[in-house]
Amino acid sequence: SAVISQKPSRDICQRGTSLTIQCQVDSQVTMMFWYRQQPGQSLTLIATANQGSEATYESGFVIDKFPISRPNLTFSTLTVSNMSPEDSSIYLCSVDSGVRTDTQYFGPGTRLTVL
Amino acid sequence: QKEVEQDPGPLSVPEGAIVSLNCTYSNSAFQYFMWYRQYSRKGPELLMYTYSSGNKEDGRFTAQVDKSSKYISLFIRDSQPSDSATYLCAMSARNTGFQKLVFGTGTRLLVSP
């Protein structure tokens, strides 16, 4: 399975600021995904990021709030913009397994607290 | 109604017990079923993958799918304290092209020595 790292692992931010989360994979992958995991709730897909094309956002998530970059096949970033306390969550990136498109491997997550 | 329902627990068992974790779902189009294990402050780790109905065994873990009842289970035999984690079920509708995974909320399992 792919080895995925995320930076930062955690951060505490002030309301109104932005944070960019990085996701690095040790092998080339077609699809990368960004999820949000809030306490007591299931993992929620924010968007799918393919290299060379704009990210595809799920209902309830917009590019202005969560801009995503995917400059190559091993790297992606998610920015949480104009943060509010409601954005406090764990943000996870994942990649498709390359064998089955419905199986994904996850990074360790970024724990974000917005004050 | 959520597409996937999962009891959040916590489920507390003594070491050596057989653990049963379950999810129900409402979308009959789901064909692919997964179990992920998530340790505290870590990302989810793929544990089991099953297609359609039936059983799949891997060491101490057995995954069961009953599509007629829209019910999936994960059994852990001879549970160990190291099995203490949150277990997430996930499912998707098909394997051609990307299909979004739908997750349960996770069941927290505590195995005491």
mmCIF file of N, CA, C and O in Angstrom, chain B residues 59-101:
data_model
loop_
_atom_site.group_PDB
_atom_site.id
_atom_site.type_symbol
_atom_site.label_atom_id
_atom_site.label_comp_id
_atom_site.label_asym_id
_atom_site.label_seq_id
_atom_site.Cartn_x
_atom_site.Cartn_y
_atom_site.Cartn_z
ATOM 1 N N GLY B 59 -6.995 -14.170 9.046
ATOM 2 C CA GLY B 59 -6.474 -14.324 10.410
ATOM 3 C C GLY B 59 -7.601 -14.352 11.421
ATOM 4 O O GLY B 59 -8.527 -15.149 11.326
ATOM 5 N N ARG B 60 -7.552 -13.445 12.381
ATOM 6 C CA ARG B 60 -8.577 -13.401 13.421
ATOM 7 C C ARG B 60 -9.824 -12.634 12.987
ATOM 8 O O ARG B 60 -10.789 -12.544 13.744
ATOM 9 N N PHE B 61 -9.805 -12.100 11.805
ATOM 10 C CA PHE B 61 -10.895 -11.244 11.323
ATOM 11 C C PHE B 61 -11.737 -11.961 10.272
ATOM 12 O O PHE B 61 -11.202 -12.608 9.369
ATOM 13 N N THR B 62 -13.057 -11.837 10.410
ATOM 14 C CA THR B 62 -13.988 -12.366 9.421
ATOM 15 C C THR B 62 -14.991 -11.278 9.079
ATOM 16 O O THR B 62 -15.616 -10.705 9.974
ATOM 17 N N ALA B 63 -15.130 -11.009 7.785
ATOM 18 C CA ALA B 63 -16.133 -10.050 7.319
ATOM 19 C C ALA B 63 -17.284 -10.821 6.692
ATOM 20 O O ALA B 63 -17.066 -11.768 5.941
ATOM 21 N N GLN B 64 -18.490 -10.390 7.037
ATOM 22 C CA GLN B 64 -19.700 -11.022 6.498
ATOM 23 C C GLN B 64 -20.573 -9.963 5.854
ATOM 24 O O GLN B 64 -20.727 -8.865 6.384
ATOM 25 N N VAL B 65 -21.155 -10.323 4.726
ATOM 26 C CA VAL B 65 -22.081 -9.412 4.050
ATOM 27 C C VAL B 65 -23.378 -10.153 3.781
ATOM 28 O O VAL B 65 -23.371 -11.253 3.211
ATOM 29 N N ASP B 66 -24.487 -9.592 4.175
ATOM 30 C CA ASP B 66 -25.808 -10.133 3.888
ATOM 31 C C ASP B 66 -26.566 -9.054 3.127
ATOM 32 O O ASP B 66 -27.170 -8.167 3.721
ATOM 33 N N LYS B 67 -26.505 -9.128 1.817
ATOM 34 C CA LYS B 67 -27.132 -8.077 1.009
ATOM 35 C C LYS B 67 -28.647 -8.114 1.107
ATOM 36 O O LYS B 67 -29.308 -7.079 0.975
ATOM 37 N N SER B 68 -29.213 -9.286 1.341
ATOM 38 C CA SER B 68 -30.683 -9.370 1.426
ATOM 39 C C SER B 68 -31.199 -8.595 2.627
ATOM 40 O O SER B 68 -32.282 -8.015 2.598
ATOM 41 N N SER B 69 -30.386 -8.554 3.687
ATOM 42 C CA SER B 69 -30.771 -7.814 4.893
ATOM 43 C C SER B 69 -30.115 -6.445 4.959
ATOM 44 O O SER B 69 -30.371 -5.687 5.904
ATOM 45 N N LYS B 70 -29.246 -6.148 3.996
ATOM 46 C CA LYS B 70 -28.485 -4.892 3.993
ATOM 47 C C LYS B 70 -27.743 -4.732 5.325
ATOM 48 O O LYS B 70 -27.871 -3.712 6.035
ATOM 49 N N TYR B 71 -26.927 -5.740 5.595
ATOM 50 C CA TYR B 71 -26.290 -5.847 6.916
ATOM 51 C C TYR B 71 -24.902 -6.425 6.720
ATOM 52 O O TYR B 71 -24.737 -7.439 6.033
ATOM 53 N N ILE B 72 -23.893 -5.756 7.290
ATOM 54 C CA ILE B 72 -22.548 -6.303 7.233
ATOM 55 C C ILE B 72 -21.976 -6.386 8.637
ATOM 56 O O ILE B 72 -22.357 -5.608 9.523
ATOM 57 N N SER B 73 -21.063 -7.345 8.809
ATOM 58 C CA SER B 73 -20.477 -7.573 10.122
ATOM 59 C C SER B 73 -18.981 -7.793 9.997
ATOM 60 O O SER B 73 -18.493 -8.270 8.974
ATOM 61 N N LEU B 74 -18.305 -7.452 11.060
ATOM 62 C CA LEU B 74 -16.893 -7.788 11.221
ATOM 63 C C LEU B 74 -16.753 -8.516 12.554
ATOM 64 O O LEU B 74 -17.143 -7.991 13.593
ATOM 65 N N PHE B 75 -16.216 -9.741 12.501
ATOM 66 C CA PHE B 75 -15.977 -10.510 13.708
ATOM 67 C C PHE B 75 -14.477 -10.533 13.990
ATOM 68 O O PHE B 75 -13.665 -10.739 13.088
ATOM 69 N N ILE B 76 -14.143 -10.336 15.237
ATOM 70 C CA ILE B 76 -12.755 -10.421 15.685
ATOM 71 C C ILE B 76 -12.684 -11.525 16.721
ATOM 72 O O ILE B 76 -13.334 -11.452 17.772
ATOM 73 N N ARG B 77 -11.919 -12.571 16.412
ATOM 74 C CA ARG B 77 -11.746 -13.675 17.371
ATOM 75 C C ARG B 77 -10.547 -13.403 18.256
ATOM 76 O O ARG B 77 -9.602 -12.714 17.854
ATOM 77 N N ASP B 78 -10.590 -13.970 19.460
ATOM 78 C CA ASP B 78 -9.466 -13.843 20.386
ATOM 79 C C ASP B 78 -8.982 -12.384 20.448
ATOM 80 O O ASP B 78 -7.812 -12.072 20.161
ATOM 81 N N SER B 79 -9.874 -11.496 20.770
ATOM 82 C CA SER B 79 -9.558 -10.067 20.742
ATOM 83 C C SER B 79 -8.389 -9.738 21.687
ATOM 84 O O SER B 79 -8.222 -10.353 22.743
ATOM 85 N N GLN B 80 -7.587 -8.784 21.266
ATOM 86 C CA GLN B 80 -6.399 -8.359 21.987
ATOM 87 C C GLN B 80 -6.500 -6.884 22.352
ATOM 88 O O GLN B 80 -7.180 -6.122 21.651
ATOM 89 N N PRO B 81 -5.816 -6.460 23.402
ATOM 90 C CA PRO B 81 -5.822 -5.014 23.717
ATOM 91 C C PRO B 81 -5.383 -4.158 22.529
ATOM 92 O O PRO B 81 -5.851 -3.025 22.370
ATOM 93 N N SER B 82 -4.516 -4.703 21.674
ATOM 94 C CA SER B 82 -4.070 -3.946 20.504
ATOM 95 C C SER B 82 -5.172 -3.763 19.460
ATOM 96 O O SER B 82 -5.017 -2.975 18.511
ATOM 97 N N ASP B 83 -6.288 -4.473 19.637
ATOM 98 C CA ASP B 83 -7.439 -4.277 18.739
ATOM 99 C C ASP B 83 -8.269 -3.062 19.142
ATOM 100 O O ASP B 83 -9.196 -2.687 18.424
ATOM 101 N N SER B 84 -7.960 -2.475 20.276
ATOM 102 C CA SER B 84 -8.699 -1.288 20.729
ATOM 103 C C SER B 84 -8.502 -0.156 19.732
ATOM 104 O O SER B 84 -7.382 0.327 19.514
ATOM 105 N N ALA B 85 -9.574 0.245 19.119
ATOM 106 C CA ALA B 85 -9.535 1.242 18.040
ATOM 107 C C ALA B 85 -10.980 1.546 17.654
ATOM 108 O O ALA B 85 -11.923 0.972 18.194
ATOM 109 N N THR B 86 -11.129 2.454 16.711
ATOM 110 C CA THR B 86 -12.441 2.704 16.121
ATOM 111 C C THR B 86 -12.510 1.986 14.780
ATOM 112 O O THR B 86 -11.582 2.074 13.972
ATOM 113 N N TYR B 87 -13.599 1.255 14.577
ATOM 114 C CA TYR B 87 -13.776 0.479 13.356
ATOM 115 C C TYR B 87 -14.850 1.145 12.498
ATOM 116 O O TYR B 87 -15.983 1.340 12.951
ATOM 117 N N LEU B 88 -14.464 1.460 11.269
ATOM 118 C CA LEU B 88 -15.351 2.151 10.345
ATOM 119 C C LEU B 88 -15.756 1.198 9.235
ATOM 120 O O LEU B 88 -14.896 0.565 8.620
ATOM 121 N N CYS B 89 -17.038 1.094 8.959
ATOM 122 C CA CYS B 89 -17.452 0.386 7.765
ATOM 123 C C CYS B 89 -17.561 1.402 6.628
ATOM 124 O O CYS B 89 -17.804 2.589 6.866
ATOM 125 N N ALA B 90 -17.352 0.922 5.410
ATOM 126 C CA ALA B 90 -17.463 1.785 4.237
ATOM 127 C C ALA B 90 -17.982 0.934 3.089
ATOM 128 O O ALA B 90 -17.747 -0.277 3.038
ATOM 129 N N MET B 91 -18.662 1.562 2.181
ATOM 130 C CA MET B 91 -19.221 0.813 1.058
ATOM 131 C C MET B 91 -19.338 1.697 -0.173
ATOM 132 O O MET B 91 -19.346 2.927 -0.071
ATOM 133 N N SER B 92 -19.390 1.047 -1.335
ATOM 134 C CA SER B 92 -19.532 1.786 -2.582
ATOM 135 C C SER B 92 -20.378 0.967 -3.543
ATOM 136 O O SER B 92 -20.578 -0.231 -3.360
ATOM 137 N N ALA B 93 -20.831 1.656 -4.597
ATOM 138 C CA ALA B 93 -21.833 1.057 -5.460
ATOM 139 C C ALA B 93 -21.249 0.216 -6.592
ATOM 140 O O ALA B 93 -21.836 -0.760 -7.009
ATOM 141 N N ARG B 94 -20.074 0.581 -7.108
ATOM 142 C CA ARG B 94 -19.561 -0.194 -8.224
ATOM 143 C C ARG B 94 -18.064 0.023 -8.351
ATOM 144 O O ARG B 94 -17.500 0.875 -7.702
ATOM 145 N N ASN B 95 -17.434 -0.765 -9.222
ATOM 146 C CA ASN B 95 -15.984 -0.734 -9.324
ATOM 147 C C ASN B 95 -15.490 -0.214 -10.661
ATOM 148 O O ASN B 95 -14.343 -0.354 -11.007
ATOM 149 N N THR B 96 -16.362 0.368 -11.474
ATOM 150 C CA THR B 96 -15.922 0.917 -12.754
ATOM 151 C C THR B 96 -15.910 2.431 -12.635
ATOM 152 O O THR B 96 -16.931 3.054 -12.433
ATOM 153 N N GLY B 97 -14.715 2.976 -12.748
ATOM 154 C CA GLY B 97 -14.621 4.413 -12.514
ATOM 155 C C GLY B 97 -14.724 4.693 -11.032
ATOM 156 O O GLY B 97 -14.889 3.790 -10.218
ATOM 157 N N PHE B 98 -14.607 5.924 -10.681
ATOM 158 C CA PHE B 98 -14.615 6.258 -9.269
ATOM 159 C C PHE B 98 -16.022 6.257 -8.708
ATOM 160 O O PHE B 98 -16.922 6.864 -9.262
ATOM 161 N N GLN B 99 -16.207 5.561 -7.613
ATOM 162 C CA GLN B 99 -17.461 5.618 -6.892
ATOM 163 C C GLN B 99 -17.161 6.012 -5.462
ATOM 164 O O GLN B 99 -16.312 5.426 -4.818
ATOM 165 N N LYS B 100 -17.874 6.976 -4.989
ATOM 166 C CA LYS B 100 -17.618 7.535 -3.672
ATOM 167 C C LYS B 100 -17.828 6.489 -2.590
ATOM 168 O O LYS B 100 -18.788 5.724 -2.621
ATOM 169 N N LEU B 101 -16.920 6.461 -1.635
ATOM 170 C CA LEU B 101 -17.100 5.618 -0.459
ATOM 171 C C LEU B 101 -18.048 6.313 0.501
ATOM 172 O O LEU B 101 -17.924 7.512 0.756
#
